[in-house]
Coordinates of C-alpha atoms in Angstrom, one line a residue:
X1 CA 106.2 103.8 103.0
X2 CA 108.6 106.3 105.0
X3 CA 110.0 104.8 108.2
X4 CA 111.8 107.6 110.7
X5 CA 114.4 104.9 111.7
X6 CA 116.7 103.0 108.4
X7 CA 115.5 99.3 108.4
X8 CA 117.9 98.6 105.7
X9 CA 116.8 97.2 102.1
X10 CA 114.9 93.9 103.2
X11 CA 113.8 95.1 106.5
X12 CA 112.2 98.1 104.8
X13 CA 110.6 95.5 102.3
X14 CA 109.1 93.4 105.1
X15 CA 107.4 96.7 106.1
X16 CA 105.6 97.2 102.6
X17 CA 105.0 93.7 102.4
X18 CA 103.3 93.8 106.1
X19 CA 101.5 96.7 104.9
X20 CA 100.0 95.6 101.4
X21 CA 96.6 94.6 101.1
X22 CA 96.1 93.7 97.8
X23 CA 95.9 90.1 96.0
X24 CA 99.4 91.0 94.3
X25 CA 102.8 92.6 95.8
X26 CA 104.7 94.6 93.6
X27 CA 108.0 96.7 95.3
X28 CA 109.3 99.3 93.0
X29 CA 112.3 100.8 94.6
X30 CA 112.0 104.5 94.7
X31 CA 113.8 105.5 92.2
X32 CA 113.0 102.9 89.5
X33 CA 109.6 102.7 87.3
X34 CA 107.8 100.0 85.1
X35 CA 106.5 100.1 81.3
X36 CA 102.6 101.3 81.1
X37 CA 101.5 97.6 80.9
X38 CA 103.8 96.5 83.8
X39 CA 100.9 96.0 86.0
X40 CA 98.4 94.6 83.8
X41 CA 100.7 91.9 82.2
X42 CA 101.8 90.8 85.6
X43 CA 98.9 90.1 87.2
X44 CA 96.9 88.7 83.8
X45 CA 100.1 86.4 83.5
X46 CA 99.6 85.4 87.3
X47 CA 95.6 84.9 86.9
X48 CA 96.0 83.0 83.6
X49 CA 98.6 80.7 85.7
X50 CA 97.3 79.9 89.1
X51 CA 100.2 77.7 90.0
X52 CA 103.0 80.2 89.4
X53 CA 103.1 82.4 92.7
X54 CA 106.4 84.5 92.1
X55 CA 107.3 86.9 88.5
X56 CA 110.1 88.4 87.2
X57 CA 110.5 90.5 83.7
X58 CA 112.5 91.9 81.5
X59 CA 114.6 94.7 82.4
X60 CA 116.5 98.0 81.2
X61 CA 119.4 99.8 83.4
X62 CA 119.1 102.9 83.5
X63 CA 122.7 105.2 83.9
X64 CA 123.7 108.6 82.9
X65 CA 124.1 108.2 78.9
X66 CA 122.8 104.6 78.1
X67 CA 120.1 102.1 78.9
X68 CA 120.9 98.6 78.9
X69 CA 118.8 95.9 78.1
X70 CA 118.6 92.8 80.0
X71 CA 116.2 89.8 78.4
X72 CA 116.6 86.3 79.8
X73 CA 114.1 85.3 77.3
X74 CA 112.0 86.4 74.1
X75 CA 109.1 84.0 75.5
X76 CA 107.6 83.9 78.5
X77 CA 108.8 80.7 80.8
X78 CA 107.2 79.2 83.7
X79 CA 109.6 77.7 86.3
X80 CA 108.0 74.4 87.7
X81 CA 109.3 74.0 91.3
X82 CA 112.3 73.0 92.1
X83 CA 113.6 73.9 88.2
X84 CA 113.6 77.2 89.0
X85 CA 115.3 77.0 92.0
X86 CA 117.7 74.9 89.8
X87 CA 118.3 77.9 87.4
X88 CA 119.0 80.4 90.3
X89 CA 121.4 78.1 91.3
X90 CA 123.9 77.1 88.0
X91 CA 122.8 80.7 86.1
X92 CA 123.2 83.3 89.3
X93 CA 119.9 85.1 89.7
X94 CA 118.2 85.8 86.2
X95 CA 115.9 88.2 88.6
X96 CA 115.9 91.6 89.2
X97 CA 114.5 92.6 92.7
X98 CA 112.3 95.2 91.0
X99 CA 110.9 93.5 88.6
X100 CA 109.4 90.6 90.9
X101 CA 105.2 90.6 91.2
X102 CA 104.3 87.8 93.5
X103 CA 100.9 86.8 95.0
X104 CA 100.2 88.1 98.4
X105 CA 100.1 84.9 100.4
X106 CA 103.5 83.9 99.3
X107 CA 105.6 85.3 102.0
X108 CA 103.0 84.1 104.7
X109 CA 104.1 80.6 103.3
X110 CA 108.0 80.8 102.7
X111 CA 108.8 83.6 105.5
X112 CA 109.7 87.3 105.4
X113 CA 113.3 88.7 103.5
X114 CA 115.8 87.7 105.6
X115 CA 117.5 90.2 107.1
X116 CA 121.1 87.1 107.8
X117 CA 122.0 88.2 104.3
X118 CA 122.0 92.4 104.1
X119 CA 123.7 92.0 100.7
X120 CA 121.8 89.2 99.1
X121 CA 118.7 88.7 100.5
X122 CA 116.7 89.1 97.7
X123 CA 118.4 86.4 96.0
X124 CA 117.9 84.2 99.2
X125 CA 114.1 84.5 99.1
X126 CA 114.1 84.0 95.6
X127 CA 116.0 80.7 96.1
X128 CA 113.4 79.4 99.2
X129 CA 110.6 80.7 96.7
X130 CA 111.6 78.7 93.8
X131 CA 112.5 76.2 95.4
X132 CA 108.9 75.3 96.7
X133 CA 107.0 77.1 93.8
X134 CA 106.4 77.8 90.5
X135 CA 107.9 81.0 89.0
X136 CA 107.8 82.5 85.9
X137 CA 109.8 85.1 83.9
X138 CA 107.3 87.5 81.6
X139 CA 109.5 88.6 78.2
X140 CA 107.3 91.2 77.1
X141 CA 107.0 93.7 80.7
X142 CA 109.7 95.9 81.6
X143 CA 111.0 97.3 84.6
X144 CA 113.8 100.1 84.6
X145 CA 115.8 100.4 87.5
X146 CA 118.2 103.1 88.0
X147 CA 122.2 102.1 88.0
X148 CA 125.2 104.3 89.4
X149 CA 126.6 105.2 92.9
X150 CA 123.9 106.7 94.2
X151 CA 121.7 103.3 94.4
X152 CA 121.4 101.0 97.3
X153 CA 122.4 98.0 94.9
X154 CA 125.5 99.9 93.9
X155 CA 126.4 100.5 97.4
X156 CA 125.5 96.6 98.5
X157 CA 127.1 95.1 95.8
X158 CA 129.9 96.7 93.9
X159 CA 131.9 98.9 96.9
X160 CA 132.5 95.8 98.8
X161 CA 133.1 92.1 98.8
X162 CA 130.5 91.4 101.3
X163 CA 127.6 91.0 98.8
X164 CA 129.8 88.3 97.3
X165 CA 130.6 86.9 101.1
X166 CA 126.5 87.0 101.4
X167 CA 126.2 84.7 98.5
X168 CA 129.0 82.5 99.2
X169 CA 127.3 82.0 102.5
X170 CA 123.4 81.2 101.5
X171 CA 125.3 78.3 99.3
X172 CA 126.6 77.3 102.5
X173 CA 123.4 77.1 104.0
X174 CA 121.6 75.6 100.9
X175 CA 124.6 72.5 101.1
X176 CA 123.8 71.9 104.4
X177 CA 119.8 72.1 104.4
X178 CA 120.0 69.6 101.3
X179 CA 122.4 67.4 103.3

C-alpha cells in the first residue's frame, strides 16, 4: 500500500493490516523478501496448530558483502501464553518484524501497533500478543531483511537512543499493568 502522507512504520502497518482480507497477515517491508516456502510453511504451521495465533522464523541480514544468519532454534517451538511473553521479556525480542505471520483476527483482539512507542512498537505488540496467546517460532522458513543506513530499522534504532528510551518505557508500563 502507498499512502500520499508518511504514517510512520506502525501507522503504515495499521493501514495494511486494515486493508488485508485474507485468513493470514504477512507484512514484508519493502525492501525485504522471504524463502520460496515462506508462505506455505507459515500458514501449514498455523493450520496444523490452531491455538498458536502469532509466527516468527528464522532470519538472514542482508548488508553489502555478507549475510548473517539469525536462528533462535533448529526446531520449531510453540510459545504457550504467557511463556512467550516470558521469553520476550528475560531474552529481548527473538522476533524479527518481518518475519511475523499471524492470523487475521488477532489484532481485532489485542488492538492495532501502537503508535506511543515509534521506536519499538513492534516489540510492544509482540509483548501484548504473547502475553495472551500462543506463539510460535518456525526453524525451517526464512525471511531476509535488508540491513544498513538506508533502512527504517537502521534509522529507528541505531542513530539514536530513543529506540532504547522506547523500550525502557513499555517496561515501565508492563511494571505498572502487572502491579
Amino acid at each position: 500500500l502507498k499512502k500520499k502522507k508518511n504514517l510512520g512504520l506502525f501507522g503504515n502497518f495499521n493501514k495494511c493490516s486494515e486493508a488485508s482480507n485474507g485468513e493470514y497477515i504477512h507484512i514484508l517491508h519493502s525492501d525485504d523478501y522471504i524463502d520460496e516456502n515462506f508462505t506455505e510453511t507459515c500458514v501449514s504451521f498455523l493450520e496444523s496448530h490452531p491455538n498458536v495465533w502469532l509466527t516468527c522464523t528464522s532470519q538472514r541480514a542482508v548488508s553489502a558483502d555478507t549475510i548473517q544468519e539469525y536462528e533462535y532454534s533448529e526446531n520449531n517451538i510453540v510459545f504457550e501464553a504467557p511463556e512467550g511473553f516470558k521469553r520476550l521479556l528475560s531474552e529481548r525480542s527473538f522476533i524479527s518484524c518481518p518475519s511475523v505471520m499471524v492470523r487475521r483476527g488477532l489484532y481485532e483482539q489485542t488492538g492495532s501497533f501502537s503508535l506511543e512507542y515509534p521506536y519499538s512498537g513492534d516489540y510492544y505488540q509482540w509483548l501484548k500478543v504473547a502475553k495472551k496467546f500462543s506463539i510460535a517460532y518456525i526453524s525451517n522458513a526464512w525471511v531476509y531483511y535488508r540491513r544498513g543506513e538506508h533502512s527504517e530499522s537502521y534509522r529507528l534504532l541505531f542513530r539514536s537512543p530513543l529506540g532504547y528510551l522506547d523500550t525502557l518505557k513499555i517496561y515501565a508500563r508492563l511494571l505498572e499493568e502487572l502491579g
